[in-house]
Amino acid sequence: MAQVLDRPADVDRRDGIEREIKFSLDGRTVARLRRDPLLLGVAAETIAQTTEYWDTASHELRRSGWSLRLRRIDGRIVQAVKGPAGPGDGVLARFEREAAIDADAPDAEALRGCAPDALVDAVRGRLRPQFSVAVERTRWVIAARGAVLNVDLD
């Protein structure tokens, strides 16, 4: 059984919409970012994590604009369901729901209420790991004026 989490900070709890801006940075820019005055007064946390993306052999989730991942952090497994991206001005905005799970495979029922029921029924029992990524993430969490901003560096 999945337990829906009250986080992450990058998901607006009011509407479940994750908003992301991603950049590809060279080493010199990363060094400048680490010295930026905005981050100097904020404690950084470094987290080792492995993320596994799941789909069917025919990629039904991806073709429908959805993604399903399991992320392993500090002995915990967190499942994330992400919906199709909406239009934006360089900002990726899409539905996201995270849930802590106690299994090495996704909880397909946790998709229900997020993804269309027909899609959930079509992929149930057919989900397989597609690929995995291991990273060491450094995160700064900045809270100001009622907003929370995660600055993540992988």
XYZ file of N, CA, C and O in Angstrom:
616
model
N 0.856 -1.179 0.000
C 0.000 0.000 0.000
C 0.896 1.235 0.000
O 1.825 1.335 0.770
N 0.605 2.179 -0.836
C 1.387 3.408 -0.941
C 0.881 4.436 0.063
O -0.314 4.524 0.329
N 1.812 5.185 0.608
C 1.479 6.271 1.529
C 1.845 7.581 0.832
O 3.014 7.838 0.581
N 0.849 8.398 0.487
C 1.106 9.657 -0.206
C 1.874 10.587 0.714
O 1.538 10.734 1.888
N 2.920 11.181 0.187
C 3.778 12.051 0.987
C 3.305 13.488 0.938
O 2.697 13.916 -0.032
N 3.613 14.233 1.971
C 3.282 15.651 2.054
C 4.345 16.508 1.393
O 4.400 17.683 1.606
N 5.216 15.969 0.663
C 6.301 16.668 0.041
C 6.395 16.218 -1.381
O 5.550 15.472 -1.787
N 7.285 16.524 -2.201
C 8.472 17.324 -1.955
C 8.184 18.811 -2.043
O 7.103 19.212 -2.455
N 9.168 19.608 -1.680
C 8.985 21.058 -1.697
C 8.765 21.585 -3.104
O 8.182 22.636 -3.281
N 9.209 20.825 -4.127
C 9.052 21.320 -5.493
C 7.687 20.982 -6.087
O 7.435 21.219 -7.249
N 6.798 20.421 -5.285
C 5.429 20.159 -5.732
C 4.495 21.018 -4.897
O 4.498 20.948 -3.681
N 3.717 21.838 -5.545
C 2.760 22.696 -4.865
C 1.655 21.809 -4.309
O 0.933 21.166 -5.058
N 1.513 21.755 -2.986
C 0.540 20.871 -2.367
C -0.894 21.247 -2.710
O -1.786 20.435 -2.600
N -1.112 22.474 -3.136
C -2.479 22.883 -3.453
C -2.954 22.274 -4.758
O -4.103 21.916 -4.897
N -2.075 22.153 -5.754
C -2.543 21.666 -7.042
C -1.780 20.454 -7.555
O -2.115 19.914 -8.594
N -0.738 19.978 -6.824
C 0.009 18.801 -7.249
C 0.830 19.026 -8.509
O 1.213 18.075 -9.167
N 1.085 20.280 -8.856
C 1.828 20.589 -10.070
C 3.286 20.862 -9.723
O 3.590 21.707 -8.880
N 4.175 20.119 -10.357
C 5.613 20.331 -10.208
C 6.037 21.324 -11.283
O 5.630 21.219 -12.436
N 6.861 22.274 -10.886
C 7.380 23.256 -11.845
C 8.896 23.167 -11.826
O 9.504 23.291 -10.762
N 9.488 22.915 -12.997
C 10.936 22.721 -13.081
C 11.531 23.564 -14.191
O 10.920 23.751 -15.235
N 12.741 24.006 -13.926
C 13.590 24.587 -14.955
C 14.909 23.838 -14.841
O 15.490 23.770 -13.759
N 15.368 23.246 -15.941
C 16.602 22.463 -15.904
C 17.646 23.114 -16.792
O 17.337 23.620 -17.859
N 18.896 23.056 -16.313
C 20.022 23.625 -17.047
C 21.137 22.587 -17.132
O 21.318 21.798 -16.212
N 21.896 22.630 -18.194
C 23.110 21.844 -18.318
C 24.272 22.805 -18.081
O 24.399 23.805 -18.792
N 25.093 22.516 -17.054
C 26.142 23.443 -16.644
C 27.523 22.820 -16.817
O 27.707 21.641 -16.530
N 28.486 23.631 -17.226
C 29.869 23.161 -17.270
C 30.483 23.304 -15.876
O 29.907 23.913 -14.975
N 31.674 22.733 -15.684
C 32.326 22.729 -14.367
C 32.564 24.110 -13.794
O 32.415 24.331 -12.591
N 32.939 25.062 -14.640
C 33.198 26.423 -14.161
C 31.912 27.081 -13.654
O 31.906 27.742 -12.621
N 30.825 26.847 -14.356
C 29.545 27.422 -13.940
C 29.061 26.775 -12.644
O 28.495 27.455 -11.782
N 29.291 25.472 -12.487
C 28.924 24.789 -11.241
C 29.682 25.414 -10.068
O 29.105 25.687 -9.009
N 30.967 25.668 -10.245
C 31.773 26.288 -9.183
C 31.229 27.677 -8.836
O 31.141 28.041 -7.658
N 30.846 28.448 -9.845
C 30.272 29.785 -9.602
C 28.937 29.662 -8.874
O 28.635 30.458 -7.978
N 28.122 28.685 -9.249
C 26.830 28.481 -8.599
C 27.024 28.181 -7.107
O 26.329 28.744 -6.259
N 27.975 27.346 -6.781
C 28.229 26.988 -5.377
C 28.653 28.206 -4.549
O 28.468 28.222 -3.339
N 29.224 29.223 -5.193
C 29.655 30.440 -4.491
C 28.638 31.579 -4.603
O 28.886 32.671 -4.110
N 27.508 31.334 -5.229
C 26.522 32.392 -5.426
C 26.005 32.894 -4.080
O 25.710 32.105 -3.182
N 25.887 34.216 -3.916
C 25.414 34.780 -2.638
C 24.054 34.243 -2.191
O 23.796 34.126 -0.996
N 23.187 33.896 -3.127
C 21.871 33.353 -2.783
C 21.999 32.030 -2.024
O 21.192 31.722 -1.152
N 23.035 31.231 -2.343
C 23.194 29.919 -1.734
C 24.141 29.911 -0.541
O 24.123 28.969 0.246
N 24.957 30.943 -0.393
C 25.979 30.937 0.660
C 25.407 30.801 2.062
O 25.995 30.142 2.910
N 24.272 31.374 2.336
C 23.689 31.301 3.670
C 22.752 30.132 3.866
O 22.099 30.031 4.903
N 22.686 29.235 2.902
C 21.745 28.111 2.962
C 22.532 26.811 3.108
O 23.487 26.571 2.366
N 22.128 25.984 4.063
C 22.805 24.698 4.252
C 22.498 23.778 3.075
O 21.346 23.647 2.660
N 23.539 23.160 2.552
C 23.379 22.207 1.450
C 23.328 20.799 2.021
O 23.979 20.485 3.010
N 22.519 19.961 1.381
C 22.419 18.550 1.759
C 22.827 17.735 0.547
O 22.359 17.997 -0.564
N 23.699 16.750 0.738
C 24.103 15.878 -0.364
C 23.482 14.505 -0.149
O 23.583 13.936 0.949
N 22.831 14.002 -1.181
C 22.053 12.778 -1.092
C 22.456 11.853 -2.236
O 22.432 12.265 -3.402
N 22.796 10.606 -1.918
C 23.021 9.600 -2.958
C 21.666 8.960 -3.256
O 20.944 8.571 -2.339
N 21.320 8.885 -4.527
C 20.027 8.303 -4.874
C 20.124 7.527 -6.178
O 20.914 7.854 -7.059
N 19.298 6.493 -6.258
C 19.179 5.700 -7.475
C 17.724 5.774 -7.919
O 16.814 5.576 -7.107
N 17.523 6.082 -9.174
C 16.178 6.223 -9.709
C 15.984 5.217 -10.834
O 16.822 5.103 -11.723
N 14.870 4.491 -10.765
C 14.537 3.475 -11.749
C 13.231 3.892 -12.423
O 12.251 4.188 -11.742
N 13.234 3.948 -13.736
C 12.032 4.309 -14.492
C 11.365 3.038 -15.004
O 12.041 2.138 -15.503
N 10.042 2.994 -14.878
C 9.256 1.807 -15.225
C 8.258 2.144 -16.323
O 7.716 3.249 -16.376
N 7.998 1.160 -17.170
C 6.997 1.294 -18.228
C 6.718 -0.108 -18.764
O 7.334 -1.076 -18.318
N 5.833 -0.220 -19.727
C 5.591 -1.500 -20.384
C 6.613 -1.667 -21.510
O 7.300 -0.705 -21.887
N 6.694 -2.865 -22.070
C 7.628 -3.124 -23.172
C 7.335 -2.218 -24.365
O 8.244 -1.832 -25.098
N 6.066 -1.846 -24.543
C 5.689 -0.982 -25.674
C 5.615 0.499 -25.270
O 5.111 1.322 -26.029
N 6.099 0.836 -24.068
C 6.203 2.227 -23.586
C 4.860 2.963 -23.569
O 4.762 4.125 -23.943
N 3.831 2.276 -23.079
C 2.490 2.876 -23.055
C 2.414 4.124 -22.172
O 1.704 5.075 -22.521
N 3.101 4.114 -21.034
C 3.073 5.306 -20.176
C 3.710 6.490 -20.898
O 3.121 7.566 -20.993
N 4.927 6.288 -21.403
C 5.646 7.383 -22.079
C 4.852 7.906 -23.276
O 4.717 9.113 -23.464
N 4.280 7.008 -24.064
C 3.502 7.440 -25.237
C 2.256 8.229 -24.835
O 1.759 9.046 -25.609
N 1.775 8.011 -23.619
C 0.606 8.744 -23.123
C 0.998 9.998 -22.350
O 0.141 10.685 -21.804
N 2.309 10.277 -22.255
C 2.770 11.479 -21.561
C 3.005 11.288 -20.069
O 3.245 12.261 -19.352
N 2.951 10.055 -19.575
C 3.113 9.773 -18.158
C 4.465 9.132 -17.889
O 5.052 8.516 -18.775
N 4.952 9.270 -16.659
C 6.158 8.543 -16.258
C 5.950 8.009 -14.852
O 5.175 8.560 -14.057
N 6.656 6.926 -14.567
C 6.574 6.262 -13.272
C 7.993 5.911 -12.859
O 8.724 5.278 -13.617
N 8.379 6.347 -11.675
C 9.736 6.056 -11.225
C 9.723 5.603 -9.774
O 8.826 5.943 -9.000
N 10.754 4.834 -9.439
C 11.035 4.480 -8.056
C 12.385 5.093 -7.721
O 13.352 4.922 -8.466
N 12.448 5.820 -6.633
C 13.698 6.452 -6.214
C 14.082 5.894 -4.849
O 13.276 5.889 -3.924
N 15.310 5.421 -4.764
C 15.840 4.881 -3.514
C 16.765 5.918 -2.881
O 17.752 6.324 -3.495
N 16.393 6.332 -1.662
C 17.163 7.332 -0.920
C 17.215 6.884 0.531
O 16.165 6.698 1.159
N 18.407 6.723 1.066
C 18.583 6.389 2.488
C 17.719 5.207 2.929
O 17.071 5.264 3.975
N 17.655 4.153 2.142
C 16.896 2.968 2.512
C 15.401 3.062 2.295
O 14.669 2.112 2.551
N 14.927 4.202 1.840
C 13.495 4.380 1.546
C 13.273 4.255 0.044
O 14.164 4.545 -0.749
N 12.065 3.850 -0.321
C 11.681 3.799 -1.731
C 10.490 4.732 -1.909
O 9.483 4.604 -1.219
N 10.634 5.677 -2.824
C 9.571 6.636 -3.104
C 9.158 6.471 -4.562
O 9.985 6.543 -5.475
N 7.879 6.227 -4.771
C 7.318 6.105 -6.118
C 6.782 7.462 -6.535
O 6.103 8.125 -5.751
N 7.076 7.861 -7.757
C 6.535 9.115 -8.288
C 5.817 8.841 -9.596
O 6.310 8.112 -10.452
N 4.651 9.435 -9.718
C 3.863 9.404 -10.944
C 3.841 10.827 -11.471
O 3.501 11.754 -10.730
N 4.231 10.998 -12.735
C 4.221 12.332 -13.337
C 3.354 12.298 -14.586
O 3.447 11.378 -15.388
N 2.535 13.342 -14.720
C 1.614 13.431 -15.845
C 2.189 14.224 -16.999
O 3.310 14.722 -16.937
N 1.397 14.355 -18.051
C 1.841 15.107 -19.227
C 2.181 16.555 -18.875
O 1.549 17.163 -18.019
N 3.196 17.083 -19.525
C 3.615 18.467 -19.300
C 2.641 19.418 -19.975
O 2.174 19.158 -21.080
N 2.352 20.512 -19.287
C 1.505 21.553 -19.857
C 2.353 22.589 -20.562
O 3.583 22.559 -20.488
N 1.719 23.513 -21.248
C 2.477 24.559 -21.935
C 3.136 25.481 -20.916
O 2.635 25.670 -19.813
N 4.274 26.020 -21.270
C 4.970 26.920 -20.369
C 5.998 27.733 -21.123
O 6.335 27.433 -22.258
N 6.502 28.742 -20.476
C 7.520 29.606 -21.066
C 8.894 29.141 -20.611
O 9.582 29.825 -19.863
N 9.297 27.936 -21.022
C 10.575 27.395 -20.612
C 10.519 26.694 -19.274
O 11.489 26.109 -18.830
N 9.371 26.710 -18.618
C 9.196 26.048 -17.332
C 8.379 24.784 -17.574
O 7.316 24.833 -18.173
N 8.922 23.648 -17.133
C 8.194 22.398 -17.241
C 7.192 22.344 -16.093
O 7.574 22.421 -14.924
N 5.916 22.250 -16.411
C 4.867 22.182 -15.390
C 4.032 20.941 -15.663
O 3.491 20.781 -16.750
N 3.984 20.041 -14.679
C 3.207 18.821 -14.853
C 2.779 18.277 -13.501
O 3.389 18.561 -12.473
N 1.734 17.465 -13.535
C 1.217 16.829 -12.329
C 2.267 15.871 -11.773
O 2.944 15.180 -12.521
N 2.402 15.851 -10.449
C 3.275 14.860 -9.798
C 2.665 14.439 -8.480
O 2.146 15.261 -7.728
N 2.715 13.144 -8.212
C 2.318 12.621 -6.904
C 3.382 11.624 -6.467
O 3.742 10.735 -7.229
N 3.865 11.789 -5.240
C 4.851 10.876 -4.679
C 4.220 10.089 -3.542
O 3.357 10.606 -2.824
N 4.670 8.840 -3.388
C 4.194 7.987 -2.303
C 5.324 7.078 -1.856
O 6.064 6.546 -2.692
N 5.473 6.917 -0.545
C 6.436 5.958 -0.005
C 5.849 4.568 -0.179
O 4.658 4.353 0.074
N 6.671 3.627 -0.656
C 6.197 2.258 -0.821
C 7.170 1.307 -0.141
O 8.323 1.651 0.121
N 6.702 0.097 0.137
C 7.513 -0.931 0.797
C 7.740 -2.104 -0.142
O 7.566 -3.253 0.246
N 8.113 -1.833 -1.375
C 8.304 -2.902 -2.361
C 9.360 -2.470 -3.364
O 9.669 -1.288 -3.480
N 9.914 -3.454 -4.078
C 10.909 -3.165 -5.106
C 10.290 -2.960 -6.477
O 11.005 -2.789 -7.462
N 8.969 -3.004 -6.544
C 8.250 -2.777 -7.797
C 7.164 -1.748 -7.538
O 6.695 -1.603 -6.401
N 6.753 -1.016 -8.569
C 5.730 0.024 -8.371
C 4.403 -0.543 -7.898
O 4.062 -1.683 -8.180
N 3.662 0.281 -7.203
C 2.296 -0.013 -6.797
C 1.391 0.555 -7.892
O 1.139 1.757 -7.942
N 0.946 -0.307 -8.799
C 0.144 0.151 -9.940
C -1.142 0.832 -9.485
O -1.614 1.767 -10.130
N -1.702 0.410 -8.357
C -2.942 1.025 -7.881
C -2.715 2.477 -7.468
O -3.646 3.270 -7.462
N -1.468 2.834 -7.124
C -1.181 4.223 -6.767
C -1.320 5.141 -7.976
O -1.429 6.353 -7.828
N -1.322 4.562 -9.166
C -1.560 5.350 -10.385
C -3.016 5.794 -10.475
O -3.321 6.819 -11.068
N -3.906 4.967 -9.901
C -5.339 5.260 -9.993
C -5.642 6.581 -9.283
O -5.127 6.851 -8.223
N -6.425 7.401 -9.905
C -6.713 8.723 -9.366
C -5.734 9.761 -9.884
O -5.941 10.946 -9.707
N -4.653 9.293 -10.516
C -3.673 10.196 -11.142
C -3.819 10.073 -12.652
O -4.244 10.998 -13.322
N -3.462 8.900 -13.136
C -3.554 8.617 -14.574
C -4.967 8.129 -14.897
O -5.683 7.663 -14.007
N -5.369 8.218 -16.152
C -6.699 7.719 -16.539
C -6.858 6.231 -16.200
O -5.910 5.451 -16.371
N -8.028 5.843 -15.713
C -8.271 4.449 -15.325
C -7.966 3.474 -16.455
O -7.427 2.392 -16.216
N -8.313 3.820 -17.680
C -8.060 2.921 -18.819
C -6.564 2.658 -18.982
O -6.151 1.533 -19.294
N -5.741 3.669 -18.755
C -4.294 3.495 -18.850
C -3.788 2.629 -17.705
O -2.966 1.724 -17.908
N -4.282 2.861 -16.487
C -3.880 2.062 -15.329
C -4.222 0.593 -15.580
O -3.390 -0.298 -15.369
N -5.428 0.329 -16.069
C -5.845 -1.044 -16.343
C -4.983 -1.673 -17.438
O -4.651 -2.852 -17.371
N -4.592 -0.885 -18.428
C -3.806 -1.403 -19.555
C -2.383 -1.788 -19.146
O -1.810 -2.720 -19.708
N -1.801 -1.089 -18.163
C -0.403 -1.353 -17.797
C -0.256 -2.280 -16.591
O 0.831 -2.795 -16.351
N -1.334 -2.505 -15.843
C -1.261 -3.335 -14.637
C -0.701 -4.718 -14.980
O -1.122 -5.351 -15.930
N 0.307 -5.133 -14.207
C 0.926 -6.441 -14.403
C 1.933 -6.486 -15.532
O 2.560 -7.518 -15.766
N 2.109 -5.390 -16.244
C 2.998 -5.367 -17.407
C 4.159 -4.384 -17.230
O 4.960 -4.213 -18.140
N 4.245 -3.737 -16.081
C 5.309 -2.758 -15.854
C 6.639 -3.457 -15.613
O 6.716 -4.432 -14.863
N 7.679 -2.940 -16.259
C 9.031 -3.484 -16.136
C 10.011 -2.325 -16.006
O 9.786 -1.253 -16.584
N 11.137 -2.539 -15.298
C 12.142 -1.472 -15.250
C 12.699 -1.225 -16.647
O 12.941 -2.165 -17.403
N 12.873 0.052 -17.003
C 13.376 0.424 -18.324
C 14.841 0.837 -18.260
O 15.641 0.443 -19.082
N 15.187 1.661 -17.278
C 16.569 2.074 -17.061
C 16.681 2.680 -15.670
O 15.677 3.011 -15.046
N 17.906 2.810 -15.186
C 18.115 3.425 -13.876
C 19.277 4.407 -13.956
O 20.141 4.302 -14.832
N 19.256 5.358 -13.032
C 20.263 6.408 -12.961
C 20.676 6.565 -11.501
O 19.817 6.684 -10.631
N 21.983 6.560 -11.247
C 22.495 6.789 -9.895
C 23.198 8.141 -9.895
O 24.041 8.398 -10.763
N 22.825 9.008 -8.967
C 23.448 10.329 -8.871
C 23.699 10.682 -7.420
O 23.082 10.128 -6.506
N 24.597 11.615 -7.238
C 24.788 12.254 -5.946
C 24.244 13.663 -6.114
O 24.766 14.442 -6.911
N 23.168 13.977 -5.412
C 22.479 15.259 -5.563
C 22.801 16.162 -4.384
O 22.708 15.758 -3.231
N 23.172 17.398 -4.702
C 23.317 18.426 -3.680
C 22.097 19.323 -3.779
O 21.750 19.785 -4.869
N 21.442 19.541 -2.646
C 20.192 20.319 -2.636
C 20.288 21.460 -1.645
O 20.711 21.295 -0.509
N 19.885 22.627 -2.120
C 19.684 23.795 -1.267
C 18.186 24.087 -1.295
O 17.571 24.110 -2.368
N 17.576 24.302 -0.144
C 16.156 24.638 -0.077
C 16.057 26.076 0.404
O 16.517 26.409 1.497
N 15.454 26.925 -0.431
C 15.323 28.351 -0.137
C 13.844 28.662 0.031
O 13.042 28.403 -0.868
N 13.480 29.196 1.174
C 12.094 29.586 1.438
C 12.044 31.099 1.584
O 12.800 31.681 2.364
N 11.173 31.714 0.801
C 11.037 33.175 0.866
C 9.661 33.566 0.341
O 9.174 33.011 -0.639
N 9.044 34.525 1.006
C 7.762 35.106 0.569
C 6.685 34.038 0.302
O 5.938 34.129 -0.647
N 6.658 33.025 1.149
C 5.631 31.989 1.027
C 5.904 30.961 -0.048
O 5.067 30.101 -0.297
N 7.034 31.017 -0.703
C 7.384 30.055 -1.745
C 8.596 29.250 -1.298
O 9.374 29.687 -0.451
N 8.747 28.060 -1.859
C 9.903 27.212 -1.589
C 10.551 26.875 -2.924
O 9.879 26.472 -3.867
N 11.867 27.047 -2.970
C 12.631 26.768 -4.178
C 13.707 25.755 -3.838
O 14.483 25.953 -2.909
N 13.723 24.637 -4.571
C 14.815 23.678 -4.448
C 15.813 23.971 -5.543
O 15.433 24.065 -6.722
N 17.080 24.092 -5.182
C 18.149 24.180 -6.159
C 18.882 22.860 -6.047
O 19.520 22.576 -5.020
N 18.748 22.005 -7.062
C 19.349 20.683 -7.064
C 20.470 20.635 -8.079
O 20.299 21.060 -9.219
N 21.588 20.079 -7.665
C 22.752 19.966 -8.525
C 23.148 18.486 -8.553
O 23.494 17.914 -7.534
N 23.024 17.878 -9.726
C 23.378 16.460 -9.895
C 24.721 16.363 -10.588
O 25.052 17.148 -11.451
